[in-house]
mmCIF file of C-alpha atoms and ligand atoms in Angstrom:
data_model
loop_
_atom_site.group_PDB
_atom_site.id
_atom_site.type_symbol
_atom_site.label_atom_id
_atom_site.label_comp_id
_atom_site.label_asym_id
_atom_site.label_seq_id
_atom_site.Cartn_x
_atom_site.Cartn_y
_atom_site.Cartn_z
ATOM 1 C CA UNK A 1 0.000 0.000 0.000
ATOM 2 C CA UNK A 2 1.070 3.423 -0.683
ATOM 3 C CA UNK A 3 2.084 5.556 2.478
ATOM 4 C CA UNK A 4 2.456 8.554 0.912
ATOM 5 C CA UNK A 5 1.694 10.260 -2.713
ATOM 6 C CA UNK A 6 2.933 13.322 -4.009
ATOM 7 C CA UNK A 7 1.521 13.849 -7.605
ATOM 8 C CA UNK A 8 3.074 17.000 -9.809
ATOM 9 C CA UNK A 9 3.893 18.787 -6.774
ATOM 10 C CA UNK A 10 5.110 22.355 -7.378
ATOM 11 C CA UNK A 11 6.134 25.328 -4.973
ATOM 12 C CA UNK A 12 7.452 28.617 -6.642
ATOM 13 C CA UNK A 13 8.980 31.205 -4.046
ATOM 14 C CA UNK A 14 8.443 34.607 -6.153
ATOM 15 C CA UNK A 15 10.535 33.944 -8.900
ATOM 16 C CA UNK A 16 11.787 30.882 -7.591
ATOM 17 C CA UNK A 17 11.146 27.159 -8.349
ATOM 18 C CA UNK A 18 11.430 25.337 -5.263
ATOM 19 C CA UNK A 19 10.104 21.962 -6.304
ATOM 20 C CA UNK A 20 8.859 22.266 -10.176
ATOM 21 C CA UNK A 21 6.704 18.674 -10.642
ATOM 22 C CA UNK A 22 7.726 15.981 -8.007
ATOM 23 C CA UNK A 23 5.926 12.906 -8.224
ATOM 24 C CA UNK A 24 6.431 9.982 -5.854
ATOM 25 C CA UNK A 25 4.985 7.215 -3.664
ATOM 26 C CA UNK A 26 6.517 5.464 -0.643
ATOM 27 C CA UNK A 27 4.988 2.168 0.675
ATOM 28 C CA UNK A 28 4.182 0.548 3.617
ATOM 29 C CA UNK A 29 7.776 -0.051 5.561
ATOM 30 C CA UNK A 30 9.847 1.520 2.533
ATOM 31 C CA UNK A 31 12.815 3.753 3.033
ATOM 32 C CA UNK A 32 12.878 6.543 1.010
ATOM 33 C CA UNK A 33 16.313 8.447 0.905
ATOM 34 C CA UNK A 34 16.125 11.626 -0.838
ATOM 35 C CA UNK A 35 19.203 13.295 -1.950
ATOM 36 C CA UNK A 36 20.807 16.464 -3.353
ATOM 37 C CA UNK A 37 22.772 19.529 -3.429
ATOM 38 C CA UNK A 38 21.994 22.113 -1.394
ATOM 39 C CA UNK A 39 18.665 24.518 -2.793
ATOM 40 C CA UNK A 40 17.757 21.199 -4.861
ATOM 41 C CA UNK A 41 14.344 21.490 -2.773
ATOM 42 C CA UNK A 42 14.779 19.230 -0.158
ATOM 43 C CA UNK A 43 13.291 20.754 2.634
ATOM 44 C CA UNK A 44 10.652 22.180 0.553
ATOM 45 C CA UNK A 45 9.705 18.412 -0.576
ATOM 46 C CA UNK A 46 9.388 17.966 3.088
ATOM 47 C CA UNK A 47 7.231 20.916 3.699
ATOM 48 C CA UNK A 48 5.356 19.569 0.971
ATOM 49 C CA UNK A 49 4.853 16.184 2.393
ATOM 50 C CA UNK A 50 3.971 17.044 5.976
ATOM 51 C CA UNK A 51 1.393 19.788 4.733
ATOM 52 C CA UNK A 52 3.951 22.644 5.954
ATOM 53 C CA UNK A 53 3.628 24.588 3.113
ATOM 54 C CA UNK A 54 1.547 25.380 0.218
ATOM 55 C CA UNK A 55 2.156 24.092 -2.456
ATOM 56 C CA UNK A 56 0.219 23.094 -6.018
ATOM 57 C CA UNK A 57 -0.431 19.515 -7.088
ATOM 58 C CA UNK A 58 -1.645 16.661 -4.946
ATOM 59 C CA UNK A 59 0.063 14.713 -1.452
ATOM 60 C CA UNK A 60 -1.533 12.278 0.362
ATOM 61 C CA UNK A 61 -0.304 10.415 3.758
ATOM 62 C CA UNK A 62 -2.658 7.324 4.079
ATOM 63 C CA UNK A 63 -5.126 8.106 1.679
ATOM 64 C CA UNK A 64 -5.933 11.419 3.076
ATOM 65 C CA UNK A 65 -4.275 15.162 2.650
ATOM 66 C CA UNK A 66 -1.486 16.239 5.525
ATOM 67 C CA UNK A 67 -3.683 18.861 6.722
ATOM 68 C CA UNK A 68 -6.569 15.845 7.484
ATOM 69 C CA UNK A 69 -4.710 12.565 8.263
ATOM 70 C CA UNK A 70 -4.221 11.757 11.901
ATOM 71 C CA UNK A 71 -1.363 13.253 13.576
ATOM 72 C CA UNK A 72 -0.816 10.501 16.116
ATOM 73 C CA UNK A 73 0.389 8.423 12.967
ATOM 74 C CA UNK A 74 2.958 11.206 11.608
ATOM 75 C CA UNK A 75 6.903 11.500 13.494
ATOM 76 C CA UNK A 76 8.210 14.651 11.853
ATOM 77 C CA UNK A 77 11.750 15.834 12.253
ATOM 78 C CA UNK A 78 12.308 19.166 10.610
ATOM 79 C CA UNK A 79 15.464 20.028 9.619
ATOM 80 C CA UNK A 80 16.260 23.008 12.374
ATOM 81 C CA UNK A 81 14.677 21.869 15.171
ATOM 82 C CA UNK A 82 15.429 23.828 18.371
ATOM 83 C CA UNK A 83 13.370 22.257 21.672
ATOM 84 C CA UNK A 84 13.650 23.824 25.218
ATOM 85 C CA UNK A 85 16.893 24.168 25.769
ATOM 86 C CA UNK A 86 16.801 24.310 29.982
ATOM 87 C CA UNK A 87 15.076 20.244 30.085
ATOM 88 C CA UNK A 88 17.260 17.498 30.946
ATOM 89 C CA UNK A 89 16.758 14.517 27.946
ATOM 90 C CA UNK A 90 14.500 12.999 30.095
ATOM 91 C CA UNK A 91 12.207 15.590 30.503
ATOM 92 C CA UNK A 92 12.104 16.750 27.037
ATOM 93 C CA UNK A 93 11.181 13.358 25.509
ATOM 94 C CA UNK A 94 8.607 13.414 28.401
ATOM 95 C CA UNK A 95 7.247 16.420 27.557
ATOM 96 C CA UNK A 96 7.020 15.756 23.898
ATOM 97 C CA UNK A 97 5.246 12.202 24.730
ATOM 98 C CA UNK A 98 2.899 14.107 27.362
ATOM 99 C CA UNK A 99 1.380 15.713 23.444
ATOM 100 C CA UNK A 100 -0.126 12.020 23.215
ATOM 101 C CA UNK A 101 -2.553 9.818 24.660
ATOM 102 C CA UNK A 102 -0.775 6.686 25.081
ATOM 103 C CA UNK A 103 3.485 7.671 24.490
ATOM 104 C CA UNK A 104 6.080 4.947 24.293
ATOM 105 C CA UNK A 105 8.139 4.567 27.565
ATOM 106 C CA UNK A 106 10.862 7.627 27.294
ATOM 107 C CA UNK A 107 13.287 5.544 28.935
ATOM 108 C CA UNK A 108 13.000 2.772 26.030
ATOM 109 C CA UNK A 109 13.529 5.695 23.509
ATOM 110 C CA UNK A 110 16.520 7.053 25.118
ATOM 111 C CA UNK A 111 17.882 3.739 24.769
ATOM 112 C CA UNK A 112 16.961 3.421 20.878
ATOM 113 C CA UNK A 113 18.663 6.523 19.849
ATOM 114 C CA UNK A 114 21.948 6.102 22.289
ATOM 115 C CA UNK A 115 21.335 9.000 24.954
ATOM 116 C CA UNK A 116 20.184 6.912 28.175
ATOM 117 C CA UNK A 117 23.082 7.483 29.707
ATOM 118 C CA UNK A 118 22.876 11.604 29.026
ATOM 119 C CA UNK A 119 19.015 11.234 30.347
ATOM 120 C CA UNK A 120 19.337 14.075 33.236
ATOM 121 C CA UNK A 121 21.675 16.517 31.499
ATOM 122 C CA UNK A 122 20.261 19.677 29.987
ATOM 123 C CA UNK A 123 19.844 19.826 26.480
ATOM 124 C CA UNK A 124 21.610 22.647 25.934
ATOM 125 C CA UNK A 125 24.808 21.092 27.501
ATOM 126 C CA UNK A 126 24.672 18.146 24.855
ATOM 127 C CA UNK A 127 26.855 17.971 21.856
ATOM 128 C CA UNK A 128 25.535 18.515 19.003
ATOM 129 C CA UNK A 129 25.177 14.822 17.878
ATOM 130 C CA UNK A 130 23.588 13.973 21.574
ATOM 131 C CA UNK A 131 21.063 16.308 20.946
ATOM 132 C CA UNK A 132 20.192 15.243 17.214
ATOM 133 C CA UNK A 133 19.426 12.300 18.746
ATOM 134 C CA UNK A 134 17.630 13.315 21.576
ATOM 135 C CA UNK A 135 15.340 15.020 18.534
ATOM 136 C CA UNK A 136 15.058 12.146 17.283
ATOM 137 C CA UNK A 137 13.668 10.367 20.183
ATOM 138 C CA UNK A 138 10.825 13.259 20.160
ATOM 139 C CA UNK A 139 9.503 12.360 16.901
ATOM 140 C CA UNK A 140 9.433 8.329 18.078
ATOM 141 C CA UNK A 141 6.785 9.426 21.400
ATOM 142 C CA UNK A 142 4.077 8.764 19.203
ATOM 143 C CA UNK A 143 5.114 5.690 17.285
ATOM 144 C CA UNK A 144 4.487 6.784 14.100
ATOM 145 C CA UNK A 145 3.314 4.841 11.264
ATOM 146 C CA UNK A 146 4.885 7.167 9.087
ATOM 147 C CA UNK A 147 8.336 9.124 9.844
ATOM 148 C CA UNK A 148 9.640 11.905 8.111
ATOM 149 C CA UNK A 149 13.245 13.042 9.152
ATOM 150 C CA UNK A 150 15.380 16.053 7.277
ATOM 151 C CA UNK A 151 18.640 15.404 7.470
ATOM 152 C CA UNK A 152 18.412 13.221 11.236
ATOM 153 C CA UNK A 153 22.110 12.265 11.477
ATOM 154 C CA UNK A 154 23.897 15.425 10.425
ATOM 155 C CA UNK A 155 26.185 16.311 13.135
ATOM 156 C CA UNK A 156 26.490 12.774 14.719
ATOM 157 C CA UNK A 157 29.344 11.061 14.332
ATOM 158 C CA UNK A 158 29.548 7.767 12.135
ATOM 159 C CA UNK A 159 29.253 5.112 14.687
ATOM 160 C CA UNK A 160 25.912 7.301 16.327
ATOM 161 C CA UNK A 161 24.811 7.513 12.713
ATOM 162 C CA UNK A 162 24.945 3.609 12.507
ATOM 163 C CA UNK A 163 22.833 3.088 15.738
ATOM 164 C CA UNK A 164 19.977 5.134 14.111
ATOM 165 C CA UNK A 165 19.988 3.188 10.890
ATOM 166 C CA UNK A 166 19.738 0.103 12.838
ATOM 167 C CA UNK A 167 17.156 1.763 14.695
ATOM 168 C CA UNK A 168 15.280 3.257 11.285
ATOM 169 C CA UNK A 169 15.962 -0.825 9.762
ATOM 170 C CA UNK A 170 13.960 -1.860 12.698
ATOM 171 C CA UNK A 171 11.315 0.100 12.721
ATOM 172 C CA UNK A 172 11.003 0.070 8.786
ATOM 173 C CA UNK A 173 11.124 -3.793 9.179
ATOM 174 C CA UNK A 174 7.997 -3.676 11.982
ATOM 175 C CA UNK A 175 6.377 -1.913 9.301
ATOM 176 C CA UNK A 176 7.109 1.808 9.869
ATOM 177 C CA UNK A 177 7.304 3.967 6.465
ATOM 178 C CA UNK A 178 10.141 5.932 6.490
ATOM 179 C CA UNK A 179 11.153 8.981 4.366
ATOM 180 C CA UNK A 180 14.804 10.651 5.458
ATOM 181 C CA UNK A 181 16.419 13.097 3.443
ATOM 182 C CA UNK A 182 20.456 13.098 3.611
ATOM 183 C CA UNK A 183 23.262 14.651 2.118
ATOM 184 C CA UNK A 184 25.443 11.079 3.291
ATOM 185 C CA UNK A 185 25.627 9.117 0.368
ATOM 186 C CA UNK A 186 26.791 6.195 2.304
ATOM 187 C CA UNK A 187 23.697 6.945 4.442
ATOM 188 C CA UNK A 188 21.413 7.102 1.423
ATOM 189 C CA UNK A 189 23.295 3.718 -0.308
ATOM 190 C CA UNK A 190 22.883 1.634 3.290
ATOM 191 C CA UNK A 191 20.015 2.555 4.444
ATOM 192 C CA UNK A 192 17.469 3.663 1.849
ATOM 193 C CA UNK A 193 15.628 1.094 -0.257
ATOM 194 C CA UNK A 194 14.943 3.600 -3.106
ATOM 195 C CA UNK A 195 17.214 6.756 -3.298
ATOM 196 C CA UNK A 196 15.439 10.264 -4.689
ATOM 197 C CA UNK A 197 17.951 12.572 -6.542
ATOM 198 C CA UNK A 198 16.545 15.853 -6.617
ATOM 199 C CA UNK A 199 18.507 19.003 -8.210
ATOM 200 C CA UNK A 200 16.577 22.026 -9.239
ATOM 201 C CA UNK A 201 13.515 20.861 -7.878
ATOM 202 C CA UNK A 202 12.962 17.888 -9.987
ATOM 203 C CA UNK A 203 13.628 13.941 -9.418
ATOM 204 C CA UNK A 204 16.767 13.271 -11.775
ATOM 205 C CA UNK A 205 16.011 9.244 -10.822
ATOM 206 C CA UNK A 206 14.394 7.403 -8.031
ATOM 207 C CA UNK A 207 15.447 3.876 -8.314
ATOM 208 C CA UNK A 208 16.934 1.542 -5.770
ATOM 209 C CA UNK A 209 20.670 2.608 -4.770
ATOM 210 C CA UNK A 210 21.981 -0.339 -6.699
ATOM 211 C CA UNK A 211 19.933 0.135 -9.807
ATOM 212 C CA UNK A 212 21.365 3.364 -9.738
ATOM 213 C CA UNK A 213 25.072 3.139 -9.571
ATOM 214 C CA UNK A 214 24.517 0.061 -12.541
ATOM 215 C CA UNK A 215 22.596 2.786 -14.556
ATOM 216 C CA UNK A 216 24.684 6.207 -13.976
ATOM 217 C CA UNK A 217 27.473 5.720 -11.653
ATOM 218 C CA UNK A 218 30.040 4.434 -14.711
ATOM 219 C CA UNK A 219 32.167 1.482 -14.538
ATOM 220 C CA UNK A 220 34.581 -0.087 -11.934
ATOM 221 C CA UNK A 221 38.426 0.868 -12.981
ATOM 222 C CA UNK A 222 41.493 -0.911 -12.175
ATOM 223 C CA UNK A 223 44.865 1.042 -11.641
ATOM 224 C CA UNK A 224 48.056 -0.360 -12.350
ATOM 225 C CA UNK A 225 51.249 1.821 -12.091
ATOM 226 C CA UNK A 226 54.045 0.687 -13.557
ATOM 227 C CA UNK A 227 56.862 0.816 -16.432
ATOM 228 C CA UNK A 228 54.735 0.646 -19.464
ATOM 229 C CA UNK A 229 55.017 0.731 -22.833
ATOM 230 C CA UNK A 230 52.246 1.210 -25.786
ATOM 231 C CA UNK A 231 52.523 -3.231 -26.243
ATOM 232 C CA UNK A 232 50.859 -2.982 -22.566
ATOM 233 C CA UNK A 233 47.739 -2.310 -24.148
ATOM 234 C CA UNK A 234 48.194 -5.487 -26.544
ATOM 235 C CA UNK A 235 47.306 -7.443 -23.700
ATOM 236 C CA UNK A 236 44.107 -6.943 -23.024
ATOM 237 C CA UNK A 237 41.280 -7.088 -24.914
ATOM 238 C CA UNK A 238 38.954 -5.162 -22.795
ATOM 239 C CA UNK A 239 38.371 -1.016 -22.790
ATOM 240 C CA UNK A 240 41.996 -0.338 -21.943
ATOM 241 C CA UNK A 241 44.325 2.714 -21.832
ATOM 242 C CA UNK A 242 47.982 4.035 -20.996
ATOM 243 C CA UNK A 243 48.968 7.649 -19.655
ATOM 244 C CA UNK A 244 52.364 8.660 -17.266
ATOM 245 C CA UNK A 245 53.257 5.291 -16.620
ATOM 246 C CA UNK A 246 49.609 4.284 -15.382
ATOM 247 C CA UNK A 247 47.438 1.560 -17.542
ATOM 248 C CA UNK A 248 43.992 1.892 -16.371
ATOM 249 C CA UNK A 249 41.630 -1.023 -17.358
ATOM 250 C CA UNK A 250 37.680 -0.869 -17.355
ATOM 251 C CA UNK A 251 35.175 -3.335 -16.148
ATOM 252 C CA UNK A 252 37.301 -5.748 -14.623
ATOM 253 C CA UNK A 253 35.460 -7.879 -11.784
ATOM 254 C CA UNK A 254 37.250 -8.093 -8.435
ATOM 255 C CA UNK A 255 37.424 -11.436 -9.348
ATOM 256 C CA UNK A 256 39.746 -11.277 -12.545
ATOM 257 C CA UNK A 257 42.449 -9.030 -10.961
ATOM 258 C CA UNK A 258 44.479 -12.144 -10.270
ATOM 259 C CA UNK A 259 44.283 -12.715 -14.047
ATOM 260 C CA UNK A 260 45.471 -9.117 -14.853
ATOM 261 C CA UNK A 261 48.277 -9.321 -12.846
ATOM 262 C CA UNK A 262 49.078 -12.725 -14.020
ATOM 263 C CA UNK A 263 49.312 -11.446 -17.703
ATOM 264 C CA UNK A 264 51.400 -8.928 -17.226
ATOM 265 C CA UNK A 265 54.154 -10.858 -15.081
ATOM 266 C CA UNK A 266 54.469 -13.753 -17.970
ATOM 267 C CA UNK A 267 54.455 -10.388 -20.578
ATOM 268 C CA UNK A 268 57.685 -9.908 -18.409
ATOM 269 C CA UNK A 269 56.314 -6.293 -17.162
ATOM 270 C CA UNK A 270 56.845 -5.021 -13.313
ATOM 271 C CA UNK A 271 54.320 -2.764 -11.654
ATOM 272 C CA UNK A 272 54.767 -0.919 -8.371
ATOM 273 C CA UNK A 273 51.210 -0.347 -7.715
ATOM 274 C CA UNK A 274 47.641 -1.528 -8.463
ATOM 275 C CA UNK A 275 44.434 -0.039 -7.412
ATOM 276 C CA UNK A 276 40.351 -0.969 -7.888
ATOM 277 C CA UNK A 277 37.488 1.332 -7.567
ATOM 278 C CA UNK A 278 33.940 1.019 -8.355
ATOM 279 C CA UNK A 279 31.159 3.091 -8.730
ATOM 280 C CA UNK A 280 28.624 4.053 -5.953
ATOM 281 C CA UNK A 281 26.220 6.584 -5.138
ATOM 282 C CA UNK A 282 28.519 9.183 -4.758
ATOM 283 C CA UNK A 283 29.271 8.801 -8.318
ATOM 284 C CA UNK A 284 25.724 8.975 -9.624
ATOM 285 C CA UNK A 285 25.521 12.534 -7.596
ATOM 286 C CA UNK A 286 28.225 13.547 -9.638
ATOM 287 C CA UNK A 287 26.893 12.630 -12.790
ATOM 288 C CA UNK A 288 23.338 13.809 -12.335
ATOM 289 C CA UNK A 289 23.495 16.868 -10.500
ATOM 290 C CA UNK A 290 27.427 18.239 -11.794
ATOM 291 C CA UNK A 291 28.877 18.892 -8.116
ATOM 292 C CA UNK A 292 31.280 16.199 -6.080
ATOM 293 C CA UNK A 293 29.215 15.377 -2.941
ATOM 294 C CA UNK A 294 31.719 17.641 -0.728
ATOM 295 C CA UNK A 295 30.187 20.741 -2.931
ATOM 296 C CA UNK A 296 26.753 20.262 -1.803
ATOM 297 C CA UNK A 297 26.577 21.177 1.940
ATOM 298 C CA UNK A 298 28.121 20.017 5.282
ATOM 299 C CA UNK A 299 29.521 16.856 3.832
ATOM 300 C CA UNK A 300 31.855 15.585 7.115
ATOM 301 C CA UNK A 301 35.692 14.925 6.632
ATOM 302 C CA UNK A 302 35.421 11.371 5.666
ATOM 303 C CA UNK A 303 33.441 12.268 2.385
ATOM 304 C CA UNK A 304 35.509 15.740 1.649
ATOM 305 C CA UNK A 305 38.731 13.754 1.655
ATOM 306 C CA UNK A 306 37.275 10.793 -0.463
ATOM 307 C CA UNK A 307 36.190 12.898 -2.996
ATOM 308 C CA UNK A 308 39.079 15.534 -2.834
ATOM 309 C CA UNK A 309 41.330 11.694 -3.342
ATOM 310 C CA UNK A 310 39.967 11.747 -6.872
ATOM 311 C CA UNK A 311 38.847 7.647 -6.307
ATOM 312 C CA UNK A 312 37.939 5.561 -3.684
ATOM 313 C CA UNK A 313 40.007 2.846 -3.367
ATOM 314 C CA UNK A 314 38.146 -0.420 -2.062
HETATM 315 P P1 ADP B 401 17.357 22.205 0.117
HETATM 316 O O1 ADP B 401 16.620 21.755 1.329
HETATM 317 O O2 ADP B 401 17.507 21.131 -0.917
HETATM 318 O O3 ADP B 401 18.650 22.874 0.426
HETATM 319 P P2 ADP B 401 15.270 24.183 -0.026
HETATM 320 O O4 ADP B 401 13.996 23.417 -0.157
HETATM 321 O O5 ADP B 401 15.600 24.745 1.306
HETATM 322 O O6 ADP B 401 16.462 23.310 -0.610
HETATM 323 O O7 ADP B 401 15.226 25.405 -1.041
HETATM 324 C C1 ADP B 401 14.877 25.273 -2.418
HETATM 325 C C2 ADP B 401 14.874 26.647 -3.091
HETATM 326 O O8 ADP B 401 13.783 27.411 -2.572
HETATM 327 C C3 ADP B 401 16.109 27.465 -2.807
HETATM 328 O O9 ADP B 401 16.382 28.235 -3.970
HETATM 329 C C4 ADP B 401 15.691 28.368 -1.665
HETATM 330 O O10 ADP B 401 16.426 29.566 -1.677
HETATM 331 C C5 ADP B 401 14.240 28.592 -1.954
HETATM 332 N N1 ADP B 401 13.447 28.784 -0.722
HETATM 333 C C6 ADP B 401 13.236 27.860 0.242
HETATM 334 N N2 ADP B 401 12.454 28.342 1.213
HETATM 335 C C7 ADP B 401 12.178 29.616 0.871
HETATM 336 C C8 ADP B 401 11.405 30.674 1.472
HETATM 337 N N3 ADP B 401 10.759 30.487 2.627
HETATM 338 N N4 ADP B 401 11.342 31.856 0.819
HETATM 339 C C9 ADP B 401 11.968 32.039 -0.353
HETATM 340 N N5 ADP B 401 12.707 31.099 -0.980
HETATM 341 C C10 ADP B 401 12.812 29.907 -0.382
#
């Protein structure tokens, strides 16, 4: 069953086109990952979906419009989300639950998102990752059918940002629709079961993450530094080619390095160095929206440096 619907949705700021024709549906227990560079319309999508804004075109959560379905089945996280800053955890996820009839034990949430042990300090003495978690926990009170996070992990460091996407796989897995907007690829790739590129307020491809690094994200490409001359090439019969002393084959399986290598010892030639990347999601950003990931926002250390590195190496 379709969660949620968004048919030709639109939303122009003056002369602005914040989201120009976004269509989608999530089902029942999906993840939805949407990515792209910053101004793509993220947020706005959001807005969109959780009745926030107006907007023209059609979005439906259950059947129904966001301004009529039932909010005791909707966790929203917005994307700047500032609670009461003088409440200890505890009392925070309390007072969010106290909004509902019947909240989930705050204790059992604290656990979920990692900040038990931070339950009676202040929120405004948290780090910032603590207390994107602690948000987090707010939006779980309710146990939502549906959740709808921007950007939940940003700021939390990488093992914290694992513990929620167990905690997301879970609840997606008990049935729990979940659409989470991200500017980690790796985040989007693990996690989501269908990955939204957006850029200029249009979906560029929605497909699963795998489907899309076979369709845009180009082909693997083994490295091998070495002496070489121009009879290098000879060798192989595959997409092949030589520049500064580097031969740089395409499409070759993990599997048939060993054969590579074997070639070119009985060819008598001596490498120094040998190298295999493949394609993933970072790679489709690139090629659909123009901009290495660490151009399109906060991206954290890990990613600048992996993309500033020119190629993963796996
Ligand atoms: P993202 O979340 O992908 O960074 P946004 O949805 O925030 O993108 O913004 C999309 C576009 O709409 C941007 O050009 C932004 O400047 C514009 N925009 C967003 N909100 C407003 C607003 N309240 N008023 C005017 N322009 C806005």
């Amino acid at each position: 069953m379709a969660v949620l619907v968004a048919d030709d949705v639109s939303r122009r700021y003056g002369e602005t086109v914040a989201l120009d024709g976004v269509s989608l549906t999530v089902e029942e227990g999906e993840i939805f990952g949407l990515v792209g560079p910053n101004g793509a319309g993220k947020t706005t999508l959001v807005r969109a979906l959780t009745g926030t804004t107006v907007i023209e075109g059609r979005v439906e959560l259950f059947g129904t419009s966001p301004q009529h379905v039932d909010r005791e089945r909707i966790g929203l996280l917005p994307q700047s989300f500032d609670p009461p800053e003088r409440l200890t955890v505890r009392e925070l996820v309390e007072y969010y639950g106290g909004l509902y009839d019947d909240p989930e034990p705050t204790e059992t949430l604290l656990k979920a998102v990692g900040v038990a042990d931070r339950a009676d300090t202040y929120y405004e003495n948290l780090s910032g990752g603590q207390q994107r978690r602690t948000c987090v926990a707010t939006t779980l009170v309710n146990d939502p059918d549906l959740l709808v996070l921007d950007e939940p992990t940003t700021g939390i460091d990488p093992a914290g940002r694992r513990t929620l996407w167990q905690l997301f796989e879970d609840l997606a897995a008990g049935g729990t629709t979940i659409f989470i907007t991200t500017h980690y690829m790796e985040e989007a790739e693990q996690l989501a079961d269908r990955v939204g590129l957006l850029a200029d307020g249009s979906l560029a491809a929605v497909d699963t993450p795998a489907n899309l690094v076979t369709t845009y994200g180009g082909e693997s490409l083994l490295y091998v530094d070495g002496a070489f001359d121009e009879s290098v090439l000879e060798l192989f019969p595959y997409d092949c080619s030589l520049g500064e002393g580097r031969l740089t084959l395409r499409s070759v399986r993990p599997e048939a390095i060993g054969d590579v290598v074997g070639e070119l010892d009985e060819a008598g030639f001596s490498y120094e160095s040998l190298r295999w990347t493949e394609p993933d999601l970072e790679d489709v950003y690139l090629e659909l929206t123009g901009q290495a990931v660490s151009e399109a926002g906060d991206a954290d250390e890990r990613t600048v440096s992996a993309v500033a590195g020119g190629e993963r190496a796996r």
